[in-house]
mmCIF file of C-alpha atoms in Angstrom:
data_model
loop_
_atom_site.group_PDB
_atom_site.id
_atom_site.type_symbol
_atom_site.label_atom_id
_atom_site.label_comp_id
_atom_site.label_asym_id
_atom_site.label_seq_id
_atom_site.Cartn_x
_atom_site.Cartn_y
_atom_site.Cartn_z
ATOM 1 C CA UNK A 1 131.510 98.855 55.417
ATOM 2 C CA UNK A 2 130.057 97.248 58.558
ATOM 3 C CA UNK A 3 131.104 100.269 60.618
ATOM 4 C CA UNK A 4 129.406 102.715 58.257
ATOM 5 C CA UNK A 5 126.183 100.677 58.275
ATOM 6 C CA UNK A 6 126.262 100.418 62.083
ATOM 7 C CA UNK A 7 126.861 104.170 62.343
ATOM 8 C CA UNK A 8 123.803 104.984 60.192
ATOM 9 C CA UNK A 9 121.583 102.564 62.119
ATOM 10 C CA UNK A 10 122.609 104.103 65.470
ATOM 11 C CA UNK A 11 122.147 107.627 64.094
ATOM 12 C CA UNK A 12 118.658 106.792 62.774
ATOM 13 C CA UNK A 13 117.553 105.155 66.046
ATOM 14 C CA UNK A 14 118.885 108.076 68.096
ATOM 15 C CA UNK A 15 116.881 110.591 66.052
ATOM 16 C CA UNK A 16 113.772 108.385 66.263
ATOM 17 C CA UNK A 17 113.991 108.177 70.071
ATOM 18 C CA UNK A 18 114.533 111.953 70.375
ATOM 19 C CA UNK A 19 111.485 112.619 68.183
ATOM 20 C CA UNK A 20 109.349 110.261 70.254
ATOM 21 C CA UNK A 21 110.427 111.892 73.520
ATOM 22 C CA UNK A 22 109.699 115.416 72.240
ATOM 23 C CA UNK A 23 106.186 114.331 71.174
ATOM 24 C CA UNK A 24 105.518 112.873 74.623
ATOM 25 C CA UNK A 25 106.658 116.065 76.386
ATOM 26 C CA UNK A 26 104.474 118.248 74.163
ATOM 27 C CA UNK A 27 101.332 116.201 74.812
ATOM 28 C CA UNK A 28 101.998 115.751 78.531
ATOM 29 C CA UNK A 29 102.076 119.523 78.990
ATOM 30 C CA UNK A 30 98.453 119.631 77.838
ATOM 31 C CA UNK A 31 97.375 119.594 81.523
ATOM 32 C CA UNK A 32 99.554 122.548 82.589
ATOM 33 C CA UNK A 33 97.643 125.793 83.116
ATOM 34 C CA UNK A 34 94.467 127.193 84.617
ATOM 35 C CA UNK A 35 91.140 125.426 84.081
ATOM 36 C CA UNK A 36 87.675 126.681 85.081
ATOM 37 C CA UNK A 37 84.088 125.563 85.457
ATOM 38 C CA UNK A 38 81.425 128.295 85.543
ATOM 39 C CA UNK A 39 77.914 128.064 86.932
ATOM 40 C CA UNK A 40 76.085 131.384 87.151
ATOM 41 C CA UNK A 41 78.065 133.296 89.783
ATOM 42 C CA UNK A 42 80.388 130.466 90.864
ATOM 43 C CA UNK A 43 83.755 129.462 89.411
ATOM 44 C CA UNK A 44 85.729 126.362 90.305
ATOM 45 C CA UNK A 45 89.340 127.023 89.315
ATOM 46 C CA UNK A 46 92.082 124.430 88.941
ATOM 47 C CA UNK A 47 95.740 125.422 88.581
ATOM 48 C CA UNK A 48 98.178 122.713 87.450
ATOM 49 C CA UNK A 49 101.919 122.948 86.925
ATOM 50 C CA UNK A 50 104.770 120.539 86.258
ATOM 51 C CA UNK A 51 106.488 119.142 89.336
ATOM 52 C CA UNK A 52 110.001 120.398 90.047
ATOM 53 C CA UNK A 53 111.467 117.111 88.805
ATOM 54 C CA UNK A 54 109.330 117.385 85.629
ATOM 55 C CA UNK A 55 107.798 113.969 86.359
ATOM 56 C CA UNK A 56 104.111 114.644 86.842
ATOM 57 C CA UNK A 57 101.928 117.505 87.982
ATOM 58 C CA UNK A 58 101.136 119.424 91.167
ATOM 59 C CA UNK A 59 98.162 121.657 91.703
ATOM 60 C CA UNK A 60 95.680 123.610 93.749
ATOM 61 C CA UNK A 61 92.006 124.481 93.453
ATOM 62 C CA UNK A 62 89.687 127.266 94.558
ATOM 63 C CA UNK A 63 85.979 128.078 94.544
ATOM 64 C CA UNK A 64 85.095 131.670 93.721
ATOM 65 C CA UNK A 65 81.868 133.664 93.960
ATOM 66 C CA UNK A 66 81.471 136.477 91.418
ATOM 67 C CA UNK A 67 79.325 139.586 91.747
ATOM 68 C CA UNK A 68 79.372 142.200 88.983
ATOM 69 C CA UNK A 69 82.804 140.991 87.847
ATOM 70 C CA UNK A 70 84.263 141.081 91.345
ATOM 71 C CA UNK A 71 85.660 137.780 92.664
ATOM 72 C CA UNK A 72 85.377 136.600 96.268
ATOM 73 C CA UNK A 73 87.256 133.431 97.201
ATOM 74 C CA UNK A 74 85.014 130.948 99.013
ATOM 75 C CA UNK A 75 87.855 128.484 99.569
ATOM 76 C CA UNK A 76 91.409 128.072 98.320
ATOM 77 C CA UNK A 77 93.515 124.939 98.773
ATOM 78 C CA UNK A 78 96.693 127.063 98.690
ATOM 79 C CA UNK A 79 95.953 128.564 102.076
ATOM 80 C CA UNK A 80 98.342 129.854 104.703
ATOM 81 C CA UNK A 81 99.196 127.448 107.517
ATOM 82 C CA UNK A 82 101.189 128.209 110.645
ATOM 83 C CA UNK A 83 104.103 130.637 110.478
ATOM 84 C CA UNK A 84 103.108 131.989 107.060
ATOM 85 C CA UNK A 85 103.840 128.732 105.236
ATOM 86 C CA UNK A 86 101.484 127.789 102.403
ATOM 87 C CA UNK A 87 99.924 124.369 101.923
ATOM 88 C CA UNK A 88 101.839 121.914 99.796
ATOM 89 C CA UNK A 89 100.098 120.999 96.525
ATOM 90 C CA UNK A 90 96.871 119.110 97.238
ATOM 91 C CA UNK A 91 96.807 117.593 93.746
ATOM 92 C CA UNK A 92 99.561 115.261 92.607
ATOM 93 C CA UNK A 93 99.633 112.899 89.669
ATOM 94 C CA UNK A 94 100.713 112.215 86.159
ATOM 95 C CA UNK A 95 99.841 111.251 82.619
ATOM 96 C CA UNK A 96 101.506 108.697 80.393
ATOM 97 C CA UNK A 97 99.716 109.770 77.215
ATOM 98 C CA UNK A 98 98.909 113.473 77.694
ATOM 99 C CA UNK A 99 95.162 112.665 77.613
ATOM 100 C CA UNK A 100 94.441 110.702 80.794
ATOM 101 C CA UNK A 101 95.550 111.994 84.199
ATOM 102 C CA UNK A 102 95.518 109.888 87.344
ATOM 103 C CA UNK A 103 96.485 111.112 90.774
ATOM 104 C CA UNK A 104 95.504 111.924 94.313
ATOM 105 C CA UNK A 105 93.700 114.863 95.879
ATOM 106 C CA UNK A 106 93.241 116.209 99.398
ATOM 107 C CA UNK A 107 90.132 118.301 100.035
ATOM 108 C CA UNK A 108 91.431 120.812 102.576
ATOM 109 C CA UNK A 109 88.399 123.051 102.000
ATOM 110 C CA UNK A 110 86.517 121.278 104.801
ATOM 111 C CA UNK A 111 87.086 121.543 108.537
ATOM 112 C CA UNK A 112 89.811 119.171 109.726
ATOM 113 C CA UNK A 113 88.265 115.956 111.055
ATOM 114 C CA UNK A 114 89.537 115.864 114.663
ATOM 115 C CA UNK A 115 88.662 112.182 115.125
ATOM 116 C CA UNK A 116 90.873 111.092 112.234
ATOM 117 C CA UNK A 117 93.130 114.184 112.159
ATOM 118 C CA UNK A 118 92.868 114.283 108.377
ATOM 119 C CA UNK A 119 90.986 115.780 105.464
ATOM 120 C CA UNK A 120 89.036 113.785 102.879
ATOM 121 C CA UNK A 121 91.515 112.247 100.459
ATOM 122 C CA UNK A 122 90.804 110.448 97.249
ATOM 123 C CA UNK A 123 91.641 109.717 93.654
ATOM 124 C CA UNK A 124 91.471 112.258 90.863
ATOM 125 C CA UNK A 125 90.931 111.258 87.246
ATOM 126 C CA UNK A 126 91.012 113.809 84.435
ATOM 127 C CA UNK A 127 90.570 113.175 80.727
ATOM 128 C CA UNK A 128 91.187 115.698 77.952
ATOM 129 C CA UNK A 129 88.113 115.899 75.708
ATOM 130 C CA UNK A 130 88.926 115.708 71.973
ATOM 131 C CA UNK A 131 88.538 119.121 70.317
ATOM 132 C CA UNK A 132 85.423 119.577 68.186
ATOM 133 C CA UNK A 133 86.546 122.801 66.513
ATOM 134 C CA UNK A 134 89.848 124.490 65.730
ATOM 135 C CA UNK A 135 89.079 127.641 67.777
ATOM 136 C CA UNK A 136 87.597 125.911 70.836
ATOM 137 C CA UNK A 137 89.638 125.978 74.052
ATOM 138 C CA UNK A 138 90.629 122.560 75.457
ATOM 139 C CA UNK A 139 88.282 120.938 77.973
ATOM 140 C CA UNK A 140 88.647 118.070 80.381
ATOM 141 C CA UNK A 141 86.491 115.781 82.492
ATOM 142 C CA UNK A 142 87.228 116.023 86.248
ATOM 143 C CA UNK A 143 86.203 113.138 88.542
ATOM 144 C CA UNK A 144 87.019 112.763 92.245
ATOM 145 C CA UNK A 145 86.209 109.714 94.340
ATOM 146 C CA UNK A 146 87.258 107.948 97.531
ATOM 147 C CA UNK A 147 89.739 105.207 96.792
ATOM 148 C CA UNK A 148 89.039 102.948 99.754
ATOM 149 C CA UNK A 149 86.415 102.286 102.368
ATOM 150 C CA UNK A 150 85.572 105.581 104.022
ATOM 151 C CA UNK A 151 85.624 105.512 107.845
ATOM 152 C CA UNK A 152 82.370 106.386 109.571
ATOM 153 C CA UNK A 153 82.355 110.071 110.433
ATOM 154 C CA UNK A 154 84.688 111.136 107.626
ATOM 155 C CA UNK A 155 83.115 114.119 105.838
ATOM 156 C CA UNK A 156 82.261 113.912 102.149
ATOM 157 C CA UNK A 157 84.186 115.942 99.632
ATOM 158 C CA UNK A 158 83.276 119.616 99.624
ATOM 159 C CA UNK A 159 84.889 120.173 96.225
ATOM 160 C CA UNK A 160 82.976 119.303 93.049
ATOM 161 C CA UNK A 161 83.452 115.643 92.134
ATOM 162 C CA UNK A 162 82.190 115.498 88.525
ATOM 163 C CA UNK A 163 82.712 118.483 86.195
ATOM 164 C CA UNK A 164 83.846 119.579 82.776
ATOM 165 C CA UNK A 165 86.550 122.233 83.014
ATOM 166 C CA UNK A 166 87.733 124.547 80.240
ATOM 167 C CA UNK A 167 91.325 125.728 79.899
ATOM 168 C CA UNK A 168 91.640 129.505 80.185
ATOM 169 C CA UNK A 169 95.454 129.769 79.877
#
């Protein structure tokens, strides 16, 4: 009798843990996709995907100018470096709850600072905004800031630092 009771307890706990893990995965994927902010003829586009190890997110950004439906890229973080190699992801981070994202960002849209041999780097916080209607696309708050004391001469961020982005796919 003890063995049967133990078996049912283990079976129940196993199913509970599996259900909890599947819920976490579903909500954590809420950041994956393309997000945009529009202002007249400018679009800031964010593209996030799951990391190869499925533990967190990687991403890139771009600023686009539109004229009569035609897009011209002003800057793109996924630019070609030497020998045809593309930049590694400039956004890296994760979410424990599928609502709040915390990570780091490199703004490679500015000219490389020769004195420090680096680009502006900082923290990125994103928060999914609760939906207000059933047909509304998801939105998130995007905030970028320096995480430490900024050395004199380091350029400010060129990328937007405080926006609301809407998911387009």
